[in-house]
CSV table of C-alpha atoms in Angstrom, one decimal:
chain,number,residue,atom,x,y,z
A,1493,MET,CA,-11.7,-17.9,20.4
A,1494,ARG,CA,-12.9,-14.6,20.5
A,1495,ALA,CA,-9.5,-13.3,22.4
A,1496,ALA,CA,-7.4,-14.1,18.9
A,1497,PRO,CA,-7.7,-10.7,17.1
A,1498,ILE,CA,-6.4,-9.1,20.3
A,1499,ILE,CA,-3.7,-11.1,20.7
A,1500,LEU,CA,-2.9,-10.8,17.2
A,1501,THR,CA,-3.2,-6.5,17.6
A,1502,LEU,CA,-1.0,-6.5,20.6
A,1503,LEU,CA,2.0,-8.9,18.8
A,1504,PHE,CA,1.8,-7.7,15.1
A,1505,GLY,CA,0.0,-4.6,15.0
A,1506,VAL,CA,-3.1,-5.6,13.4
A,1507,ILE,CA,-5.8,-3.0,12.9
A,1508,PRO,CA,-9.4,-4.0,13.9
A,1509,LEU,CA,-11.5,-2.3,11.8
A,1510,ALA,CA,-14.2,0.1,13.3
A,1511,HIS,CA,-17.4,0.4,11.5
A,1512,PRO,CA,-17.9,2.5,9.5
A,1513,ALA,CA,-14.2,1.5,8.0
A,1514,GLU,CA,-14.0,2.8,4.5
A,1515,PRO,CA,-12.6,6.3,3.9
A,1516,ALA,CA,-14.5,8.7,1.9
A,1517,GLU,CA,-13.6,7.4,-1.9
A,1518,THR,CA,-13.1,9.5,-4.8
A,1519,ASN,CA,-13.1,7.9,-8.9
A,1520,ALA,CA,-10.2,10.6,-9.9
A,1521,ILE,CA,-7.6,8.3,-9.2
A,1522,THR,CA,-7.7,4.2,-9.0
A,1523,MET,CA,-5.2,1.8,-7.6
A,1524,THR,CA,-4.6,-1.6,-9.2
A,1525,ILE,CA,-2.1,-4.3,-7.6
A,1526,HIS,CA,-0.2,-6.6,-10.1
A,1527,ASP,CA,1.6,-9.3,-8.1
A,1528,SER,CA,5.0,-11.1,-8.9
A,1529,THR,CA,4.0,-12.4,-12.3
A,1530,GLY,CA,3.1,-8.8,-13.3
A,1531,LEU,CA,-0.7,-9.7,-13.6
A,1532,SER,CA,-3.2,-8.2,-12.2
A,1533,SER,CA,-6.4,-10.5,-10.8
A,1534,GLU,CA,-8.7,-10.1,-13.6
A,1535,SER,CA,-6.0,-11.5,-15.7
A,1536,THR,CA,-4.9,-14.6,-13.6
A,1537,THR,CA,-6.5,-17.9,-14.7
A,1538,SER,CA,-7.9,-17.9,-10.7
A,1539,ASN,CA,-9.2,-14.4,-10.0
A,1540,THR,CA,-5.9,-14.9,-7.4
A,1541,LEU,CA,-2.9,-13.1,-7.0
A,1542,ASP,CA,0.3,-14.7,-6.7
A,1543,ILE,CA,2.6,-12.9,-3.9
A,1544,ILE,CA,6.1,-14.5,-4.0
A,1545,LEU,CA,8.5,-13.5,-1.4
A,1546,PHE,CA,12.0,-15.1,-2.7
A,1547,LYS,CA,14.4,-12.2,-2.9
A,1548,ALA,CA,14.7,-8.5,-1.2
A,1549,HIS,CA,14.4,-7.6,-5.0
A,1550,THR,CA,11.3,-8.9,-5.7
A,1551,HIS,CA,8.4,-7.5,-5.7
A,1552,ILE,CA,4.7,-6.2,-7.0
A,1553,HIS,CA,3.5,-3.0,-8.2
A,1554,LEU,CA,0.6,-0.8,-7.3
A,1555,LYS,CA,-0.5,1.0,-10.6
A,1556,ILE,CA,-1.9,4.3,-9.5
A,1557,SER,CA,-4.0,5.6,-12.1
A,1558,ASN,CA,-5.4,9.3,-13.2
A,1559,THR,CA,-9.0,8.6,-14.6
A,1560,THR,CA,-9.6,12.2,-14.7
A,1561,GLN,CA,-9.0,14.7,-18.0
A,1562,ARG,CA,-6.9,17.0,-16.2
A,1563,GLY,CA,-3.5,16.4,-14.9
A,1564,ILE,CA,-3.5,15.9,-11.1
A,1565,MET,CA,-1.3,16.8,-8.4
A,1566,LEU,CA,0.6,13.9,-6.2
A,1567,PHE,CA,2.8,13.9,-3.7
A,1568,ARG,CA,6.0,11.7,-5.1
A,1569,PRO,CA,7.2,7.5,-3.7
A,1570,TYR,CA,10.4,8.0,-1.8
A,1571,CYS,CA,9.3,11.2,-0.3
A,1572,PRO,CA,7.9,11.6,3.3
A,1573,GLU,CA,4.3,12.3,2.0
A,1574,GLY,CA,4.6,10.6,-1.0
A,1575,ASP,CA,5.0,7.0,1.2
A,1576,ASP,CA,2.8,7.7,3.8
A,1577,ALA,CA,-0.1,8.4,1.2
A,1578,MET,CA,-0.1,4.7,0.3
A,1579,ALA,CA,-0.4,1.3,2.3
A,1580,VAL,CA,-1.5,-2.2,1.5
A,1581,GLU,CA,-3.7,-4.6,3.2
A,1582,PHE,CA,-4.4,-7.9,3.9
A,1583,ARG,CA,-7.2,-9.7,6.1
A,1584,SER,CA,-8.1,-13.4,6.2
A,1585,PRO,CA,-11.4,-14.0,4.8
A,1586,ASN,CA,-12.2,-16.0,8.2
A,1587,ALA,CA,-11.4,-12.9,10.2
A,1588,PRO,CA,-12.5,-9.8,8.2
A,1589,ASP,CA,-12.6,-7.0,10.8
A,1590,VAL,CA,-8.6,-8.1,11.3
A,1591,VAL,CA,-6.6,-6.2,9.1
A,1592,PHE,CA,-2.9,-6.0,8.9
A,1593,ARG,CA,-1.1,-2.7,6.7
A,1594,THR,CA,2.1,-2.1,5.7
A,1595,ARG,CA,3.4,1.4,4.1
A,1596,PRO,CA,7.0,2.1,3.2
A,1597,SER,CA,9.4,2.0,5.9
A,1598,ARG,CA,12.8,4.1,4.8
A,1599,ASP,CA,15.5,6.5,5.8
A,1600,TYR,CA,15.1,9.5,4.5
A,1601,THR,CA,18.9,10.5,3.8
A,1602,ALA,CA,20.2,13.7,2.5
A,1603,GLY,CA,17.3,15.2,-0.1
A,1604,MET,CA,14.9,12.6,0.5
A,1605,GLY,CA,13.4,13.9,3.4
A,1606,ILE,CA,12.7,16.5,1.1
A,1607,THR,CA,8.3,17.2,0.0
A,1608,LYS,CA,8.7,16.3,-3.6
A,1609,ALA,CA,5.8,16.7,-6.0
A,1610,PHE,CA,4.9,15.9,-9.8
A,1611,THR,CA,1.7,16.3,-12.3
A,1612,LEU,CA,0.4,12.9,-13.3
A,1613,ALA,CA,-0.8,13.6,-16.9
A,1614,PRO,CA,-4.4,12.4,-17.7
A,1615,GLY,CA,-5.3,9.0,-18.3
A,1616,ASP,CA,-1.4,8.3,-17.2
A,1617,ASP,CA,-0.4,5.8,-14.8
A,1618,LEU,CA,2.2,5.8,-12.0
A,1619,LEU,CA,3.9,2.5,-10.9
A,1620,VAL,CA,5.0,1.9,-7.8
A,1621,ASN,CA,7.2,-1.2,-6.6
A,1622,VAL,CA,6.2,-2.8,-3.4
A,1623,GLY,CA,8.6,-5.6,-1.6
A,1624,PHE,CA,7.7,-6.9,0.9
A,1625,LEU,CA,11.2,-8.3,1.9
A,1626,SER,CA,12.7,-4.8,1.8
A,1627,ASP,CA,11.1,-1.7,2.2
A,1628,TRP,CA,7.1,-2.9,2.7
A,1629,PRO,CA,7.6,-4.7,5.6
A,1630,LEU,CA,5.4,-8.3,5.7
A,1631,PRO,CA,2.7,-7.1,8.6
A,1632,PHE,CA,2.3,-10.4,9.5
A,1633,PRO,CA,3.8,-14.1,9.9
A,1634,ILE,CA,4.9,-16.4,7.8
A,1635,GLY,CA,6.7,-19.7,8.0
A,1636,GLU,CA,9.2,-20.9,5.8
A,1637,GLY,CA,8.0,-22.7,2.4
A,1638,GLU,CA,4.4,-21.8,3.8
A,1639,THR,CA,2.0,-20.8,1.6
A,1640,ARG,CA,-1.3,-18.3,3.3
A,1641,GLU,CA,-4.6,-17.6,1.4
A,1642,LEU,CA,-5.7,-14.2,2.2
A,1643,GLU,CA,-7.1,-11.1,0.3
A,1644,VAL,CA,-5.1,-8.1,0.0
A,1645,ARG,CA,-6.2,-4.3,-1.6
A,1646,SER,CA,-4.4,-0.4,-2.0
A,1647,VAL,CA,-4.9,2.2,-0.4
A,1648,TYR,CA,-4.3,5.7,-1.3
A,1649,ARG,CA,-5.3,8.8,0.9
A,1650,SER,CA,-3.9,12.5,0.4
A,1651,ALA,CA,-3.9,15.8,1.4
A,1652,PRO,CA,-1.9,19.0,1.2
A,1653,LEU,CA,0.8,20.1,3.7
A,1654,THR,CA,-0.4,21.3,7.2
A,1655,ASP,CA,2.9,22.0,8.6
A,1656,LYS,CA,3.6,25.7,8.3
A,1657,VAL,CA,7.4,25.0,8.1
A,1658,ASP,CA,6.7,22.5,5.4
A,1659,ILE,CA,4.3,24.7,3.5
A,1660,ILE,CA,7.4,27.4,3.6
A,1661,LEU,CA,9.7,25.1,2.1
A,1662,PHE,CA,7.6,23.2,-0.4
A,1663,GLY,CA,5.6,26.2,-1.6
A,1664,THR,CA,2.4,28.1,-0.2
A,1665,GLU,CA,0.9,28.2,-4.1
A,1666,LYS,CA,2.1,24.5,-5.2
A,1667,ASN,CA,0.9,23.2,-1.9
A,1668,LYS,CA,-2.6,24.3,-2.9
A,1669,GLN,CA,-2.3,22.2,-6.5
A,1670,ILE,CA,-2.0,18.9,-4.0
A,1671,TRP,CA,-5.1,16.5,-4.7
A,1672,ALA,CA,-6.7,15.5,-1.6
A,1673,GLY,CA,-9.1,12.4,-1.6
A,1674,SER,CA,-8.7,9.0,-1.2
A,1675,HIS,CA,-8.9,5.7,-3.1
A,1676,THR,CA,-9.1,2.2,-1.8
A,1677,SER,CA,-9.1,-0.8,-4.1
A,1678,LYS,CA,-11.5,-4.0,-3.8
A,1679,TRP,CA,-10.4,-6.7,-1.8
A,1680,GLN,CA,-8.6,-9.4,-3.8
A,1681,LYS,CA,-7.8,-13.5,-3.2
A,1682,ALA,CA,-4.5,-13.4,-2.8
A,1683,GLN,CA,-1.8,-16.2,-1.7
A,1684,ILE,CA,1.4,-15.4,-0.2
A,1685,ILE,CA,4.0,-17.7,-1.3
A,1686,ASN,CA,7.3,-18.0,0.7
A,1687,ARG,CA,10.0,-19.2,-1.5
A,1688,SER,CA,12.8,-17.1,0.7
A,1689,GLY,CA,14.4,-20.2,2.5
A,1690,LYS,CA,13.7,-18.3,6.0
A,1691,ALA,CA,10.7,-17.2,8.4
A,1692,ILE,CA,9.5,-14.3,8.4
A,1693,SER,CA,8.3,-12.3,11.0
A,1694,PRO,CA,6.9,-8.7,11.2
A,1695,LYS,CA,9.1,-6.0,12.7
A,1696,GLN,CA,8.9,-4.8,15.9
């Protein structure tokens, strides 16, 4: 039985967490997951998120909130640095040290690969679409018509650019203003419902 996490790691890129596992936290930003019905877990009747896999355009939302009284400069989604900053993680309550992680997987064509940033106003939110049948590949298998009971959380980690070429292209002074830190939301109950009409396997 103890070999199962190792097998999962080899097959599906699972992340077995070491201790201490949590990144250094900051309260400058917070993250909230809104499920396929648009609700956070606090607003659902069972405190359980419904993540429905149906069509490629079916998505959940990550809400990234600026809790401070000043603007915070963040990398934009849909550029490499902005996408690398975000992740969604899953785990089974029965195997809490085995974590499945996904983040955007995109082809950056034309200007999409250029570093971009924006200022999130005080008290404002950024909403990010997360589609597990499109550019956020589901990190674990699920059968056709299957429902899996898991836990889910979101992670945001950001730091200014370090590559000299990127800094030159982006601008040294602007780079100094990029918010550096991390925030990890709490683990929440979720049921992942596969209504796509087919079995889904992680991309290799």
